[in-house]
C-alpha positions as MATLAB code, in Angstrom:
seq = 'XXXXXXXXXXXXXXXXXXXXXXXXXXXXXXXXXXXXXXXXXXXXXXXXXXXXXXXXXXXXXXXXXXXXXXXXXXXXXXXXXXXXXXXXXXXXXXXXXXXXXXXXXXXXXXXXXXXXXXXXXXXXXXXXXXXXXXXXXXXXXXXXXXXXXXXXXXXXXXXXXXXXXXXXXXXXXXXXXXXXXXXXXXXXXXXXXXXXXXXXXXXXXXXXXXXXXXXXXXXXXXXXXXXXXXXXXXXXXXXXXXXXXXXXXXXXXXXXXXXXXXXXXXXXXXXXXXXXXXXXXXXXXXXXXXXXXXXXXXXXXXXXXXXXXXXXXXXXXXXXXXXXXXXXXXXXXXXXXXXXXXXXXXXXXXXXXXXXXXXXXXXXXXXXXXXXXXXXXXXXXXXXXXXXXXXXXXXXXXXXXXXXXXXXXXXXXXXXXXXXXXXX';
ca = [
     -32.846 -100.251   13.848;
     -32.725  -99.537   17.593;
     -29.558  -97.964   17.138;
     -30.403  -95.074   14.614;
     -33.725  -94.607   17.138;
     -31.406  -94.309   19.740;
     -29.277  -91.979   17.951;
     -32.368  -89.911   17.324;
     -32.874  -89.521   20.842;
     -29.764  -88.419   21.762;
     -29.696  -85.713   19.355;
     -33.540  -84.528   20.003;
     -32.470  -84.357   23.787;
     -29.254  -82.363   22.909;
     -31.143  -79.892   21.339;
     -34.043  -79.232   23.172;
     -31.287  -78.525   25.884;
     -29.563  -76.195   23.743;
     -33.269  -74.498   23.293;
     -34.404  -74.285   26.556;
     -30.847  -72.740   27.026;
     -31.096  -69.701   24.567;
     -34.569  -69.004   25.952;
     -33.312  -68.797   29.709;
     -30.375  -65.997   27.975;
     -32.959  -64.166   26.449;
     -35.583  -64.175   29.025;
     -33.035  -62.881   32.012;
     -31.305  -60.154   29.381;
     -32.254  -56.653   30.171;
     -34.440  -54.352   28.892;
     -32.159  -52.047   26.675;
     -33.332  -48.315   27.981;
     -35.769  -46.219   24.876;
     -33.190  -43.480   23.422;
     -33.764  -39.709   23.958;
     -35.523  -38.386   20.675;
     -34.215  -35.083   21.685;
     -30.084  -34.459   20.140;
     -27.842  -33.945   22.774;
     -26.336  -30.750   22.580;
     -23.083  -29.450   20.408;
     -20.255  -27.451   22.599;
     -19.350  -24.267   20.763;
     -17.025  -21.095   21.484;
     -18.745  -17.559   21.577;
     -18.078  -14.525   21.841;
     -20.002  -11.581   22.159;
     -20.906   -8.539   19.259;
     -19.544   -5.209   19.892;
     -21.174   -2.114   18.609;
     -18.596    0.465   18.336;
     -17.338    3.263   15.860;
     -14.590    1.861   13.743;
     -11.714    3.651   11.963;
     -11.861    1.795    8.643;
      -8.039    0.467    6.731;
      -6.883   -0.106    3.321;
      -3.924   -2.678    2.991;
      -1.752   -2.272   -0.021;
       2.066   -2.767   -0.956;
       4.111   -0.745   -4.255;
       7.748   -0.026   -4.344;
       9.529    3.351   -3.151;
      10.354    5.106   -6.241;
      12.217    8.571   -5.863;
       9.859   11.836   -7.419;
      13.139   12.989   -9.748;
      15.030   11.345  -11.211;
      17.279   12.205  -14.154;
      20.229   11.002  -17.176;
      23.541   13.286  -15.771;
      24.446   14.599  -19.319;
      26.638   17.628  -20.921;
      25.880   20.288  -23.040;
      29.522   20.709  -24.479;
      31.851   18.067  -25.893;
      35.320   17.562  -24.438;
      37.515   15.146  -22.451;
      36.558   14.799  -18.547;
      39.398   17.244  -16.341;
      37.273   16.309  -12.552;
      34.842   13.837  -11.029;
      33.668   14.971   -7.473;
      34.525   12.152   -4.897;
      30.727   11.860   -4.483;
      29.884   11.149   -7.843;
      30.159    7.420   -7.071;
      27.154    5.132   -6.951;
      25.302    5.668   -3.566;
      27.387    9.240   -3.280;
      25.112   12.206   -1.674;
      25.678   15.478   -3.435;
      23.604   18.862   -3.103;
      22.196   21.588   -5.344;
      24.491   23.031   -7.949;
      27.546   21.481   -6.266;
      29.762   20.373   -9.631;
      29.844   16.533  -10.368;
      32.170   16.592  -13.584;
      34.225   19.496  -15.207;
      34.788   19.492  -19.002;
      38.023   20.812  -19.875;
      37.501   24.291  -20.711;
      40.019   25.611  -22.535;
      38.414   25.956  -25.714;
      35.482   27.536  -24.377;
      37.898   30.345  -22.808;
      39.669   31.104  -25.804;
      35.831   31.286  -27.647;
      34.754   33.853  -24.851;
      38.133   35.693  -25.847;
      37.308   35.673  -29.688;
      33.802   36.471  -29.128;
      34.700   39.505  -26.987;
      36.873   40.654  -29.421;
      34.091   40.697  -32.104;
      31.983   42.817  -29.489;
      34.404   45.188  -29.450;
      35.081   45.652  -33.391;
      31.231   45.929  -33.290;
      30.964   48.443  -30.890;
      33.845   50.485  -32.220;
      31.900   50.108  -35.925;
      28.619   51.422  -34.264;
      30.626   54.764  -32.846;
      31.621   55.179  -36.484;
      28.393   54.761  -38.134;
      26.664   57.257  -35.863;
      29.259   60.244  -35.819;
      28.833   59.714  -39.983;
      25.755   59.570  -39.228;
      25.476   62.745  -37.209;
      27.834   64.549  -39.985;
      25.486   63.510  -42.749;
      22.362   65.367  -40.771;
      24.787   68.304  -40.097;
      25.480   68.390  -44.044;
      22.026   68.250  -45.505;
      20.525   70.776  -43.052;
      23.370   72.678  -43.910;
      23.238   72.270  -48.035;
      19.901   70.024  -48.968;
      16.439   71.231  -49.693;
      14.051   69.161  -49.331;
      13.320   65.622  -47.317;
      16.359   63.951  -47.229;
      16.604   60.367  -48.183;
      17.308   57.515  -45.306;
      20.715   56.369  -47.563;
      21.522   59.780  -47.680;
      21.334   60.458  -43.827;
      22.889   56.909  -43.066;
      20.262   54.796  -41.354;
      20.926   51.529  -42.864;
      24.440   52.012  -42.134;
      23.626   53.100  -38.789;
      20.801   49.503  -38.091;
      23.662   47.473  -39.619;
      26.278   48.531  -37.080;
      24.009   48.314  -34.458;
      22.776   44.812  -35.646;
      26.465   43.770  -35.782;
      26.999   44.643  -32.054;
      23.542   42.597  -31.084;
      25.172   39.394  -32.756;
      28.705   39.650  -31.366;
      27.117   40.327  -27.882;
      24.414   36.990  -28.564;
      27.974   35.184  -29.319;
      29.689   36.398  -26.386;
      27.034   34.885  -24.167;
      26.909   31.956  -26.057;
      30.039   31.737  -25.385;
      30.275   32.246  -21.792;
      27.239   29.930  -21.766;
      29.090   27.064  -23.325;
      32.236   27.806  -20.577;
      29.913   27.390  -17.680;
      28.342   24.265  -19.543;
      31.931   22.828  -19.005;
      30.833   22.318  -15.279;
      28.042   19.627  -15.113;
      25.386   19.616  -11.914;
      22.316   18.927  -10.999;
      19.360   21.349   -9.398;
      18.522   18.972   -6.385;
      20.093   17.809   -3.365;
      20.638   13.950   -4.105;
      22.494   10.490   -4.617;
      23.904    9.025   -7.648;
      22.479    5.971   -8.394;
      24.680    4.828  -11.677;
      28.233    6.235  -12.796;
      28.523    5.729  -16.661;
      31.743    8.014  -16.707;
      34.828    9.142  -15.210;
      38.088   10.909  -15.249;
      39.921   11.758  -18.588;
      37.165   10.139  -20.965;
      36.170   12.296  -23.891;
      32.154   13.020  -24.319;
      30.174   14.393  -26.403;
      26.835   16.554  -26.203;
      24.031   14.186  -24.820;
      26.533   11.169  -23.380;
      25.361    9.942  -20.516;
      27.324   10.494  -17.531;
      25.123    8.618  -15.148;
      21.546    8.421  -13.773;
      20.956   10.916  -10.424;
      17.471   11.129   -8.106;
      16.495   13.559   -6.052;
      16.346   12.812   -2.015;
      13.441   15.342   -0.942;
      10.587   13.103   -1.295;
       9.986    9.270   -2.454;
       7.116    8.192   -3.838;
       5.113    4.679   -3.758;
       2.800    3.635   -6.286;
      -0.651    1.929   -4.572;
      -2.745   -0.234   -6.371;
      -6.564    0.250   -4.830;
      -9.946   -1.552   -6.211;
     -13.183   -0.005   -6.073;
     -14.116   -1.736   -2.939;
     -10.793   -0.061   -1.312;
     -12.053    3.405   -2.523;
     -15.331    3.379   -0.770;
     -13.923    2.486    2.259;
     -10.928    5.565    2.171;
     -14.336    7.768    1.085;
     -12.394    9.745   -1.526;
     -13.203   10.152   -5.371;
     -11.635    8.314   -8.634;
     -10.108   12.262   -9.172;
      -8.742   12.697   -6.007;
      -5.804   15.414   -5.255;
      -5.401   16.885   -2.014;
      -4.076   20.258   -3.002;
      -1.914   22.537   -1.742;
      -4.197   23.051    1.545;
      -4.479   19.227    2.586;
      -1.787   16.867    3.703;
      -3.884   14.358    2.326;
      -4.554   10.548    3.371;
      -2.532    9.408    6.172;
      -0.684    6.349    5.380;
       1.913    3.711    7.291;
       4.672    1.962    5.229;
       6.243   -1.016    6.617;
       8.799   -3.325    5.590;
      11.613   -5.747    6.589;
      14.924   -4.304    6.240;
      17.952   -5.572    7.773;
      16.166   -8.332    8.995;
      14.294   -5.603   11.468;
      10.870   -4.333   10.929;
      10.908   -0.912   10.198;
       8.157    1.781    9.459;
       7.537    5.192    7.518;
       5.117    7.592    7.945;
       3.436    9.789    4.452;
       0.781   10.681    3.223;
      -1.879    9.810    0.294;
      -1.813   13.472   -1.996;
      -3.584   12.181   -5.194;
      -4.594    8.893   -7.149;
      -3.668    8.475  -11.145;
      -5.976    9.633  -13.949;
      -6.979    6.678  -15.492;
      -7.882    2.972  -14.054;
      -5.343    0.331  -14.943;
      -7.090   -1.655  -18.140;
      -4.878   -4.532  -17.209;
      -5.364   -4.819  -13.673;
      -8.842   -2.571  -13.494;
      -7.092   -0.690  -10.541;
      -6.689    3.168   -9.498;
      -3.244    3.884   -8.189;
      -2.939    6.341   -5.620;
       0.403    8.143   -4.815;
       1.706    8.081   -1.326;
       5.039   10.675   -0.710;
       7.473   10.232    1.981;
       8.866   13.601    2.942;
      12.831   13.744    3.315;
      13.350    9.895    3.500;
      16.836   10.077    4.522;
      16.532   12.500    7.141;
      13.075   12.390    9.033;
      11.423   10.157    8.171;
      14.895    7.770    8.901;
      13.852    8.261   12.581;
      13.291    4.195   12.898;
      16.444    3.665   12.159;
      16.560    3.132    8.230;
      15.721    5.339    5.179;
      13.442    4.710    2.743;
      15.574    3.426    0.036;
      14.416    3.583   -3.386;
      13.529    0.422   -5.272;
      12.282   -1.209   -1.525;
       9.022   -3.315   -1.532;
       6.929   -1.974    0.988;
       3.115   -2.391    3.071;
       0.724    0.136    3.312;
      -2.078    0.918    5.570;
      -4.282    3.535    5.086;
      -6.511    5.357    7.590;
     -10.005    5.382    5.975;
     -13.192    6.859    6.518;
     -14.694    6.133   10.532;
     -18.299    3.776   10.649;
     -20.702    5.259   13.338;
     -22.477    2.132   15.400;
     -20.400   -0.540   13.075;
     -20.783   -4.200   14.616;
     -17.281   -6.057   15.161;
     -16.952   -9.478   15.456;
     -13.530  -12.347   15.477;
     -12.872  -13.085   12.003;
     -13.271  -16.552   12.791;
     -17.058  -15.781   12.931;
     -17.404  -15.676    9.017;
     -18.927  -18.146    7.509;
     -18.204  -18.494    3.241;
     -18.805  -15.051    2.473;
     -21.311  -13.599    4.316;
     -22.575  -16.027    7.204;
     -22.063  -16.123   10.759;
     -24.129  -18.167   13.636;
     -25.947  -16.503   16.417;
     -26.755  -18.084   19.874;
     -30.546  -17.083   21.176;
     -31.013  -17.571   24.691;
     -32.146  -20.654   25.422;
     -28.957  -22.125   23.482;
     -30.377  -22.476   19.695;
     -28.604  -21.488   16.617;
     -29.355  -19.001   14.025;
     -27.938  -18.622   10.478;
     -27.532  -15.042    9.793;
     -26.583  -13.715    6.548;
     -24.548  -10.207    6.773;
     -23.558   -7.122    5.342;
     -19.244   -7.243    5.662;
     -18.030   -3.747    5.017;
     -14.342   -5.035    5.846;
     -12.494   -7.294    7.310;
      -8.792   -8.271    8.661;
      -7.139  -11.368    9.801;
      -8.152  -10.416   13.486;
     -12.019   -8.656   13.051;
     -14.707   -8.499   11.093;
     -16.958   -5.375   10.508;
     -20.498   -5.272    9.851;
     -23.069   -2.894    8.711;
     -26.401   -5.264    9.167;
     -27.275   -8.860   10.452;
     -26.210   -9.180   13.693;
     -26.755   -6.774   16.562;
     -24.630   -5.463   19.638;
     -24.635   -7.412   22.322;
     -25.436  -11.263   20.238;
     -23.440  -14.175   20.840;
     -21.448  -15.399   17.788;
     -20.343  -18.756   17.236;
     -16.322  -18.936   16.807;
     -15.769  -22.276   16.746;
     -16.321  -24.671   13.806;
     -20.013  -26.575   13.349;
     -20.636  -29.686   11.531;
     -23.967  -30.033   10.209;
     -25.218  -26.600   11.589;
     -28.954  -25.575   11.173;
     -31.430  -23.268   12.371;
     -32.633  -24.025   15.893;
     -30.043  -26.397   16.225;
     -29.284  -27.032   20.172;
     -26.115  -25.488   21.668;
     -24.168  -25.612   24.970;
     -22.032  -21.711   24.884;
     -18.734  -21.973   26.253;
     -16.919  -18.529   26.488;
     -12.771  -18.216   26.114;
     -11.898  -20.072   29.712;
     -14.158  -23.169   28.445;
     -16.939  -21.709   31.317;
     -20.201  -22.404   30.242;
     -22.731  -19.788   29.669;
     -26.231  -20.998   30.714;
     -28.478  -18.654   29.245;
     -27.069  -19.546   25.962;
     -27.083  -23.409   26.578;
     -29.854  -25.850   26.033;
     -30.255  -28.611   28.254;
     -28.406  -31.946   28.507;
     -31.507  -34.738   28.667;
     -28.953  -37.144   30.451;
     -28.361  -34.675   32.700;
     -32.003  -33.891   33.691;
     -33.102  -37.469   33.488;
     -29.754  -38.386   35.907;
     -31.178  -35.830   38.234;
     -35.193  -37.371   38.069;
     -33.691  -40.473   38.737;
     -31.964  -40.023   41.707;
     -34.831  -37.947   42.962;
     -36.777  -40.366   42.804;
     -35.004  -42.837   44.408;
     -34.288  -40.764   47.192;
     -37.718  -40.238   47.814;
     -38.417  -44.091   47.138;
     -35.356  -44.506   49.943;
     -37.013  -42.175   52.393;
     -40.376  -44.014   51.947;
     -38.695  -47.132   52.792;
     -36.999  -45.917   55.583;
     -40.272  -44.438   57.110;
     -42.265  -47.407   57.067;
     -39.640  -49.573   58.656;
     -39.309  -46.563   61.259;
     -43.353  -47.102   61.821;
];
């Protein structure tokens, strides 16, 4: 029995030990300091809102397509007698110059036969009006009366002549057919498929090969109704023979170097695209292998190209970074005094560098470029421009800061106290 009460004792000592420990820890622990109610805060990039007068752009792409371009086919049948060396795929050629000569030697000998039927005709027309001439001499001479048109000879006489007009119509049809035998076309251009050569018989209509002209290429621009307000022009729009028309820059990549070509915009389709609901406009490239090659490389057709096009100009537009857009039409503006605003705009366009505004934000407002988690209205920021400098009118206060610089007021002051009365 005096054992377990000893036991007891041992273990009520041991913990009232182990108490009066944990109440010493907890009496000499510090007071943990109250936390700032305020939010510290958030560091954000700005920039500043420029009010200027911006040329707007239209970004679009098509393929170069040449304005001609034409089947190379005969008129006459008859075995091939000359291909022109540039009547090869790629081959440059000019107006009238002859591609492929038919062999002609039927056609002569039909100009020979027709001629000769000219000639009986003729020679029968002479003969029908001096019998003519005798059968007037005759009845004035002998009739009474009105004489009959049989008995004076006109029918005779409109035969002959009729006879004459059709051998003549066969001689030129004739002479048609011989010049047929030389095959052209009526542009300066480049063959773009050979589907015939030398010594191969063809017939009326056979294709010979597929030709374009090289005056002016064409690209096919797909623009949406947004894209027409900001070029300013109608759904009808041609530029007519007084006009130029729309400016526009083609660029592409071509030979692994970037090259450019300058046209213009001259009219847009007559219909909207029911597939795509889109307008296309027609840009032309004059002489694309000649001056408007001055970078370096033509416009070849079937190339996949850019475009820009110079639009209308926006008096006193706002332009901010791109990176200032928020979803679709949100940016965040810095008040002095460094508190956010959500602002919701009006975007007339924008790019991968700028964005243009019509309402929203003023000239001269600092825009938030820099992502925000969280943001709200009147939300504290500290402004830092490009350099990481900060900008304090459009930062709000650090608390730490200001409460660091209380505190060490005050204990300088506290020091100087000190210092004075041991001095007295």
């Amino acid at each position: 029995m005096g054992k377990l009460i000893g036991r007891f004792a041992i273990f009520g000592v041991a913990g009232a030990v182990v108490l009066l420990i944990i109440i010493a820890l907890f009496s000499t622990q510090p007071e943990p300091q109250r936390a700032s109610a305020t939010p510290q805060p958030v560091a954000a990039f700005v920039e500043e809102a420029r009010r200027e007068t911006v040329a707007l752009t239209v970004h679009s792409q098509g393929q170069a397509r040449p304005r001609t371009q034409i089947s190379l086919v005969p008129q006459v049948t008859g075995r091939i007698t000359y291909v022109n060396p540039s009547f090869i795929e790629g081959g440059f050629f000019e107006a009238g110059e002859t591609l492929v000569r038919i062999d002609d030697a039927d056609y002569h000998l039909a100009v020979t036969r027709a001629a000769a039927l000219v000639a009986q005709a003729q020679q029968g027309l002479i003969r029908e009006q001096a019998e003519a001439e005798l059968a007037l001499s005759e009845w004035a001479d002998l009739g009474e009366g009105q004489a009959s048109a049989l008995t004076l000879r006109e029918p005779q006489l409109a035969d002959a002549r009729a006879q004459l007009a059709s051998a003549q119509a066969s001689l030129r049809a004739a002479r048609l057919d011989l010049e047929r035998t030389r095959v052209s076309a009526p542009f300066d251009g480049r063959v773009r498929v050979k589907s015939a050569d030398l010594g191969q018989f063809v017939t009326a209509g056979t294709s010979l090969g597929e030709v374009f002209s090289t005056d002016t290429i064409l690209v096919r621009l797909p623009l949406t109704d947004n894209d027409l307000g900001l070029l300013g022009i109608p759904i009808a729009y041609n530029a007519g023979p007084d006009s130029e028309g729309i400016p526009v820059r083609l660029t592409a990549v071509l030979a692994g170097a970037p090259r450019e070509w300058h046209g213009f915009i001259t009219r847009t389709e007559s219909a909207i695209d029911p597939q795509t609901r889109v307008l296309y406009a027609t840009a032309q490239v004059a002489d694309p292998y000649g001056a408007a090659a001055a970078t370096g490389a033509p416009l070849a057709v079937g190339l996949f190209v850019e475009a820009e096009i110079r639009g209308r100009d926006v008096q006193d537009a706002v332009v901010l970074p791109r990176a200032a857009l928020r979803g679709e039409n949100t940016v965040f503006v810095v008040n002095e005094g460094g508190t956010l605003d959500i602002r919701t705009v009006t975007v007339v366009t924008s790019s991968i560098d700028r964005l243009v505004v019509s309402s929203g934000v003023s000239g001269g407002e600092m825009i938030v470029i820099s992502p925000i988690r969280g943001a709200s209205t009147g939300m504290r920021l500290r402004s830092l421009d490009a350099d990481g400098n900060v900008l304090p009118d459009y930062s709000a206060t650090i608390e730490n800061e200001a409460e660091s610089d209380e505190t060490s007021d005050t204990e300088t002051d506290s020091s100087d106290g000190e210092a004075v009365a041991s001095a007295g």
